[in-house]
Backbone as a ProteinNet text record, in pm:
[ID]
protein_1_A
[PRIMARY]
XXXXXXXXXXXXXXXXXXXXXXXXXXXXXXXXXXXXXXXXXXXXXXXXXXXXXXXXXXXXXXXXXXXXXXXXXXXXXXXXXXXXXXXXXXXXXXXXXXXXXXXXXXXXXXXXXXXXXXXXXXXXXXXXXXXXXXXXXXXXXXXXXXXXXXXXXXXXXXXXXXXXXXXXXXXXXXXXXXXXXXXXX
[TERTIARY]
1109.3	1150.6	1167.9	1231.6	1252.3	1119.6	1023.3	891.8	821.5	836.2	775.1	835.2	967.4	1034.3	988	980.1	931.7	789.4	702.2	564.8	561.2	646.6	653.7	702.1	804	854.4	747.9	682.9	579.7	464.8	425.3	314.3	350.5	471.4	515.3	523.9	584.5	596.7	459.7	372.6	238.6	158.9	172.4	102.9	145.2	273.7	324.9	275.5	276.9	234.6	86.3	4.8	-137.9	-162.9	-86.5	-100	-60.4	44.5	87	-21.7	-94.2	-200.6	-313.6	-338.2	-438.2	-390.6	-262.8	-207.2	-205.5	-175.4	-174.5	-312.5	-414.8	-551	-590.6	-550.1	-579	-514	-391.2	-322.8	-398	-445.4	-522.6	-654.2	-716.3	-840.6	-813.8	-707.3	-672.3	-647.7	-575.4	-551.4	-683.3	-772.6	-901.1	-983.4	-984.8	-1058.5	-1000.6	-868.1	-803	-833.9	-823.2	-850.6	-996.9	-1085.8	-1228.2	-1258.2	-1197.2	-1219.1	-1171.2	-1066.4	-1014.1	-1076.6	-1175.5	-1242.3	-1143.9	-1042.8	-943.5	-989.1	-1081.3	-1128.8	-1281	-1331.6	-1475.9	-1547.9	-1672.3	-1748.8	-1765.9	-1781.9	-1798.5	-1670.1	-1555	-1427.2	-1408.9	-1450.9	-1445.1	-1529.7	-1650.2	-1739.7	-1677.3	-1621.4	-1560.3	-1437.9	-1361.1	-1245.4	-1290	-1397.6	-1450.2	-1490.5	-1558	-1599.1	-1475.8	-1376.5	-1253.3	-1183.6	-1169.6	-1096.8	-1172.1	-1303.5	-1380.7	-1383.4	-1391.7	-1384.3	-1247.6	-1144.4	-1008.5	-990.7	-1044.8	-1037.7	-1108.6	-1223.2	-1296.8	-1215.4	-1153.9	-1073.8	-951.2	-882.1	-762.4	-799.8	-911.4	-956.3	-985.6	-1054.4	-1083	-953.3	-858.8	-731.4	-654.3	-662.2	-593.6	-651	-784.1	-846.3	-809.8	-810.1	-775.2	-629.5	-540.7	-397.7	-363.2	-448	-420.2	-454.3	-523.1	-556.1	-427.4	-429.5	-307.3	-271.7	-370	-343	-349.9	-321.7	-328.2	-211.2	-241.9	-139.8	-59.5	49.2	135.1	57.1	-26.9	-105.8	-202.5	-264.8	-357.4	-281.1	-165.5	-84.4	-44.8	-9.3	25	-94.9	-212.6	-334.2	-364.7	-337.7	-357.5	-263	-137.4	-40.1	-85.5	-127.6	-173	-293.9	-389.3	-507.5	-467.9	-376.6	-331.6	-260.3	-182.6	-115.8	-220.2	-322.5	-427.3	-500.4	-529.6	-594.6	-506	-377.3	-285.4	-267.4	-261.4	-250.6	-378.4	-491.7	-618.6	-623.5	-580.6	-577.6	-486.1	-365.4	-269.3	-321.9	-380.7	-431.8	-546.5	-636.2	-747.3	-695.6	-598.9	-542.9	-469.8	-395	-325.7	-427.3	-529.8	-629.8	-702.4	-741.6	-818.2	-730.6	-598.7	-507.8	-434.3	-504.3	-455.2	-353	-366.5	-287.5	-138.4	-74.6	71.5	124.3	42.4	85.3	68.7	16.1	-14.8	110.4	104.6	211.5	184	69	29.5	103.4	188.8	267.6	348.4	382.6	456.5	382.5	250.7	172.1	197.2	252.8	283.2	397.8	466	570.6	508.4	389.4	324.9	305.6	250.1	239.1	374	475.9	609.3	659.6	630.1	668.1	593.8	468.1	389.8	449	481.9	539.7	672.9	746.8	875.6	858.9	741	715.1	735.7	711.6	722.9	867.7	958.9	1100.2	1125.2	1054	1071	1086	1187.3	1214.9	1097.1	1038.1	927.4	807.6	783.4	672.7	697.5	820.4	854.3	842.2	892.2	889.6	749.6	671.5	532.2	454.1	479	412.9	454.6	581.9	626.2	564.6	550.8	486	338.8	272.1	132.4	121.1	211	211.3	232.9	325.8	354	232.5	172.8	54.7	-59.9	-80.7	-188.4	-158.8	-33.6	3.6	-14.5	34.2	20	-127.6	-208.7	-352.3	-415.9	-387	-445.7	-397.3	-267	-211.8	-260.9	-262.9	-307.5	-457.2	-534.7	-680.3	-709.5	-640.9	-663.1	-622	-508.8	-460.3	-559.7	-612.7	-706	-837.9	-883.8	-1011.5	-999.3	-877.7	-852.5	-733.7	-752.9	-642.5	-562.4	-622.3	-550.6	-475.5	-456.8	-387.9	-243.2	-189.1	-49.8	-11.2	118	170.5	199.8	185.6	209.8	352.6	449	588.4	608.5	533.8	539.1	483.9	374.7	316.7	417.4	481.4	579.5	697.7	745.2	858.9	826.6	711.2	670.8	645.6	575	542.7	670.3	760.9	887.2	970.9	979.3	1060	1004.5	874.6	816.8	814.1	799.8	806.9	947	1048.1	1186.5	1213.1	1160	1180.6	1115.7	997.9	932.5	1014.6	1074.9	1161.5	1287.2	1344.7	1463.3	1431.2	1314.8	1274.5	1256.2	1197.6	1182.6	1319.7	1413.9	1549.8	1613.9	1598.8	1656.2	1591.7	1461.7	1393.6	1442.4	1464.8	1513.2	1650.9	1736.3	1868.5	1855.1	1758.2	1741.8	1675.1	1575.7	1494.3	1529.7	1613.5	1638.5	1698.1	1653.1	1706.8	1856.1	1932.2	2075.8	2111.1	2205.9	2254	2354.6	2345.4	2440.2	2578.2	2677.1	2813.4	2899.6
-2114.9	-1983.6	-1888.9	-1935.5	-1853	-1812.8	-1905.2	-1875.2	-1766.5	-1772.4	-1673.3	-1534.8	-1530.2	-1403.6	-1349.6	-1435.4	-1392.1	-1339.3	-1407.4	-1364.6	-1228.3	-1211.4	-1086.5	-972.2	-998.4	-897	-859.5	-958.9	-932.2	-854	-893.4	-824.2	-678.3	-653.6	-516.5	-433.7	-491.4	-420.1	-391.5	-490.2	-473.9	-369.8	-370.6	-271.8	-130.5	-110.7	21.5	58.9	-37.8	-11.4	22.9	-43.1	-12.8	127.8	167.7	304.1	406.7	376.9	466.5	475.4	365.9	366.4	463.3	482.9	583.9	722.1	750.6	878.4	886.8	775.8	768.3	800.9	739.3	764.9	908.9	958.9	1097.7	1192.9	1165.5	1249.3	1246.5	1129.3	1119.7	1195.8	1194.2	1269.5	1419.7	1466.2	1608.8	1651	1567.7	1597.4	1602.9	1509.2	1504.9	1629.7	1671.9	1792.9	1914.6	1924.7	2037.5	2038.2	1921	1913.2	1942.4	1895.7	1921.6	2070.5	2132	2275	2359.6	2314.2	2386.4	2344.1	2255.3	2204.7	2144.9	2074.1	2012.3	1878.5	1813.3	1684	1684.6	1601.3	1593.5	1542.8	1587.8	1543.7	1391.7	1323.5	1177.5	1110.7	1165	1110.3	1139	1257.7	1290.7	1190.1	1165.2	1070.7	931.2	885.9	752.4	743.4	851.1	850.8	847	919.8	913.5	770.8	704.7	565.6	478.3	494	414.8	440.8	566.8	600.3	557.6	575.1	532.2	379.8	310.8	164.2	117.9	183	148.7	174.4	284.4	314.7	207.6	162.3	56.6	-72.4	-109.1	-232.5	-220.3	-107.3	-87.4	-90.2	-29	-30.2	-172.7	-249.4	-389.3	-468.3	-451.1	-522.4	-482.3	-356.5	-308	-375.3	-383.3	-449.2	-597.3	-664.8	-807.8	-827.3	-743.2	-759	-731.4	-659.5	-624.6	-736	-839.2	-950.5	-1014.5	-1057	-1111.6	-1250.3	-1327	-1463.9	-1480.3	-1376.9	-1384.8	-1469.2	-1557.3	-1649.9	-1587.3	-1652.2	-1609.5	-1611.9	-1712.3	-1723.7	-1606.5	-1567.9	-1453.8	-1325.3	-1308.4	-1188.9	-1181.5	-1295	-1297.5	-1259.8	-1309.5	-1274.9	-1125.3	-1068.9	-925.1	-847.8	-891.5	-826	-835.8	-952.5	-971.1	-883.7	-878.3	-794.2	-647.7	-604.6	-465.9	-434.4	-528.3	-509.2	-493.7	-577.3	-568.6	-434.5	-389.2	-258.9	-148.7	-152.1	-48.2	-50.5	-168.4	-179.5	-126.1	-153.2	-103.1	49.4	107.6	254	312.2	259.1	310.1	294.8	181.1	157.4	251.6	272.2	363.6	505.4	547.3	681.2	694	593.3	598.1	609.4	527.9	530.1	664.2	717.5	842.4	965.9	948.5	1060.9	1044	1001.2	995.3	886.2	771	652.8	672.8	659.6	666.1	803.8	908.1	1043.5	1071	976.6	996.3	1002.4	1091.5	1098.6	1001.6	937.9	847.1	713.4	692.9	569.1	553.7	665.1	665.4	586.2	580.9	511.3	360.1	305.7	162.3	126.1	224.8	197.5	150.7	199.6	165.9	14.7	-58.2	-203.3	-273.8	-218.2	-277.5	-259.5	-144.6	-122	-217.7	-242.5	-337.8	-477.9	-517.2	-650.2	-665	-556.1	-560.7	-597.1	-574	-610.3	-759.1	-840.1	-985.5	-1032.9	-949.2	-982.9	-1111.5	-1124.6	-1239.7	-1188.7	-1240.2	-1197.5	-1227.9	-1343.8	-1383.7	-1290	-1241.9	-1149.2	-1017.5	-968.3	-843.6	-856.9	-965.7	-979.8	-1012.6	-1087.3	-1108.8	-977.9	-896.2	-765.8	-677.5	-682.1	-599.4	-647.9	-778.6	-831.1	-790.2	-796.5	-751.9	-603.3	-522.3	-378.3	-352.5	-423.8	-406	-445.7	-558.5	-603.5	-503.6	-453.5	-356.7	-225.1	-179.8	-56.1	-70	-179.1	-199.9	-205.9	-272	-280.5	-142	-62.6	71.8	161.7	160	247.6	207.6	78.8	32	53.6	28.6	51.1	197.6	287.9	430.6	466.6	414.1	443.2	394.9	275.1	219.2	296.4	339.8	410.9	559.3	613.2	755.3	762.2	710.1	683.1	806.7	919.9	1037.6	1114.9	1058.8	1130	1086.1	1015.9	975.4	888.2	861.1	776.2	637.5	537.8	399.7	381.4	442	428.1	492.2	600	663.7	568.5	499.8	401.9	291.8	238.2	131.6	179.9	301.3	357.6	380.4	441.1	466.5	335.5	244.2	116.3	37.7	32.8	-38.5	25.6	158.4	229.4	209.1	232.6	220.5	75.9	-18	-159	-192.4	-146.5	-169.2	-100.1	19.8	91.9	19.6	-38	-112	-234.4	-300.3	-414.5	-367.5	-256.3	-203.2	-159.4	-101.6	-61.9	-186	-291.2	-416.7	-473.3	-469.2	-515.9	-433.3	-302.7	-215.3	-241.4	-259.6	-290	-422.4	-519.9	-649.7	-635.1	-552.3	-529.7	-470.3	-382.7	-313.8	-404.1	-482.5	-553.8	-700.5	-756.5	-901	-934.4	-1046.7	-1089	-1122.9	-1081.4	-1108.4	-1202.9	-1288.3	-1380.4	-1305.5	-1327	-1263.2	-1325.4	-1239.2	-1292.1	-1265.1
2174	2218.9	2100	1992.9	1874.8	1813	1807.1	1751.1	1832.9	1965	2054	2027.7	2006.9	1978.2	1843.8	1741.8	1611.2	1619.4	1692.7	1710	1779.4	1879.8	1953.7	1863.7	1782.4	1688.7	1587	1529.6	1430.9	1492	1611.5	1677.8	1706.5	1753.9	1782.9	1655	1550.8	1423.4	1363.5	1369	1312.9	1390.4	1519.9	1602.8	1565	1549	1508	1368.3	1278.1	1140.6	1134.1	1214.3	1216.4	1270.8	1371.8	1425	1318.3	1244.8	1136.9	1029.5	1008.5	907.4	942.1	1070.5	1107	1061.9	1078.9	1032.2	880.3	816	669	612.5	667.3	619.9	651.8	768.2	804	702.7	662.3	562.6	429.1	389.3	265.3	275.4	392.7	414	404.2	466.5	460.5	315.1	240.4	99.4	23.1	49.1	-18.3	12.8	137.7	175	103.3	98.9	31.2	-118.4	-181.9	-325.6	-356	-268.2	-287.1	-268.2	-168.7	-144.2	-261.9	-327.6	-443.1	-574.9	-569.2	-689.5	-790.4	-739.3	-827.1	-883.4	-814.9	-862.4	-869.4	-956.6	-979.2	-855	-834.5	-716.4	-706.5	-817.9	-812.3	-764.3	-802.6	-756.6	-607.6	-564.7	-421.9	-343.2	-390.5	-324.6	-318.2	-428.3	-432	-341.1	-333	-242.5	-96.9	-64.4	72.2	107.1	15.8	40	60.5	-25.5	-13.7	119.8	156.9	279	404.6	406.1	522.8	534.2	421.7	423.4	473.1	425.5	469	617.6	665.6	808.3	890.7	841.9	913.7	918.4	807	802.9	893.5	886.1	968.9	1117.3	1152.1	1291.9	1338.3	1255.1	1288.8	1306.4	1213.2	1221.5	1347.5	1383.2	1502.8	1627.7	1635.5	1750.8	1757.4	1643.6	1642.7	1683.6	1634.1	1662.9	1808.7	1878.6	2018.7	2116.8	2071.8	2162.4	2212.3	2336.2	2396	2343.2	2301.3	2257.8	2105.8	2032	1886.3	1833.8	1740	1688.8	1574.3	1543.4	1431.9	1300.6	1281	1157.6	1143.4	1253.3	1249.8	1220.3	1280.4	1254.3	1106.8	1049	905.4	819	856.4	781.7	792.1	908.3	925.2	833.7	827.9	739.9	594.4	552.1	413.6	384.1	476.3	456.9	446.4	530.9	527.5	396.3	346.3	216.6	106.1	106.8	4.1	12.8	133	150.7	93.3	125.1	77.5	-74	-130.5	-276.4	-342.2	-281.4	-334.8	-332.3	-221.7	-212	-319.4	-328.9	-426.5	-569	-600.2	-735.9	-769.8	-674.6	-697.6	-721.5	-641	-658.9	-792.6	-831.8	-961.3	-1074.3	-1068.8	-1176.1	-1182.4	-1066.6	-1067.5	-1085.4	-1084.1	-1109.2	-1242.1	-1342.7	-1480.6	-1507.2	-1441.9	-1475.7	-1471.4	-1586.6	-1591.1	-1553.3	-1560.1	-1523.6	-1374.5	-1301.1	-1159.2	-1072.7	-975.2	-875.4	-760.1	-761.6	-653.8	-659.1	-755.7	-762	-632.2	-572.2	-447	-338.4	-345.8	-243.7	-241.9	-348.8	-350.9	-255.6	-202.6	-104.5	27.4	58.3	186.1	202.6	103.1	122.9	135	74.4	89.2	232.7	291.4	431	523.6	493	573.6	559.9	438.7	416.7	489.8	503.4	572.4	719.6	774.8	916	940.3	839.3	855.7	859.6	813.9	808.5	730	619.5	530.7	388.2	320.7	184.5	92.5	107.1	20	36.3	157.2	180.8	106.9	114.9	46.1	-105.1	-159.4	-304.3	-356.1	-279	-318.4	-315.6	-215	-207.6	-324.8	-361.6	-474.6	-606.2	-622.4	-743.5	-747.5	-632.4	-624.6	-657.7	-604.6	-634.6	-783.1	-841.1	-983.9	-1067.5	-1036.4	-1111.6	-1098.8	-979.3	-957.6	-1028.8	-1022.2	-1090.3	-1241.6	-1297	-1441.3	-1481.3	-1401.8	-1430.7	-1430.4	-1327.7	-1318.1	-1430.9	-1459.4	-1563	-1701.8	-1730.7	-1862.8	-1879.5	-1774.3	-1783.3	-1811.4	-1742.2	-1766.6	-1909.5	-1954.3	-2089.4	-2194.6	-2176.9	-2275.3	-2278.4	-2161	-2155	-2188.1	-2182.4	-2212.6	-2308.2	-2427.2	-2518.2	-2556.6	-2572.6	-2622.6	-2514.7	-2399.1	-2291.4	-2274.1	-2368.2	-2358.4	-2476.6	-2485.4	-2590.9	-2535.9	-2620.4	-2578.7	-2528.3	-2595.2	-2551.5	-2414.1	-2387.9	-2256.8	-2150.3	-2183.4	-2091.6	-2060.9	-2165.2	-2144.4	-2060.8	-2089.7	-2015.8	-1869.2	-1842.9	-1704.4	-1629.8	-1693.7	-1629.1	-1597.7	-1690.8	-1668.5	-1559.4	-1563.3	-1464	-1323.5	-1305.4	-1171.1	-1121.8	-1211.5	-1171.7	-1120.4	-1192	-1148	-1014.8	-997.3	-871.5	-753.1	-774.4	-666.3	-625.3	-721.7	-690.5	-615.3	-659.1	-591.1	-448.4	-428.1	-292.7	-205.3	-262.3	-186.7	-150	-242.7	-213.4	-102.3	-109.1	-6.7	129.6	131.1	257.3	314.3	227.9	275.8	340.4	282.7	340.6	480	498	627.2	732.6	694.6	795.9	813.5	729.7	741.7	878	931.1	1061.3	1046.8	1142.6	1139.7	1252.9	1224.2	1328.9	1415.2	1543.9	1635.9	1616.3	1605.9	1588.3	1707.9
[MASK]
+++++++++++++++++++++++++++++++++++++++++++++++++++++++++++++++++++++++++++++++++++++++++++++++++++++++++++++++++++++++++++++++++++++++++++++++++++++++++++++++++++++++++++++++++++++++++

């Protein structure tokens, strides 16, 4: 009975999160159209973002259809959550890299995979997602710094990377406080 309730909670949470992802991708598309209209980003970056967003939309749509099946198992739901986290981390990392690495405001996008991980209501899922976000953020920021060396100072890179890594862990902790299952008293 408890497993059925957990499966039901996960399925409901995941269904809501997938619907929100359609709005999330739509918001990113609107931003991309606005930035392109204002010539704020290079045409090749616009093209690459379109590919990323359309690919993400295709994956989210597929995951949504799979999650709606009536006989979907707990294992499949977990795989959907993991896939969605990877998609969200990829989007955030691409945006961080293409928006000047450590100077990017897109670091905020790493909150989205943490919200998805919170659907599972498991501490390990949240902390694994936060570690994945941190690793991806550090990779994107350091890669941009190494390839565009004169756009920042090394100490600035260390300060930004450390601060945002700590913030992602704190957000995961806060989410765990909010979503953890509580025993009825």
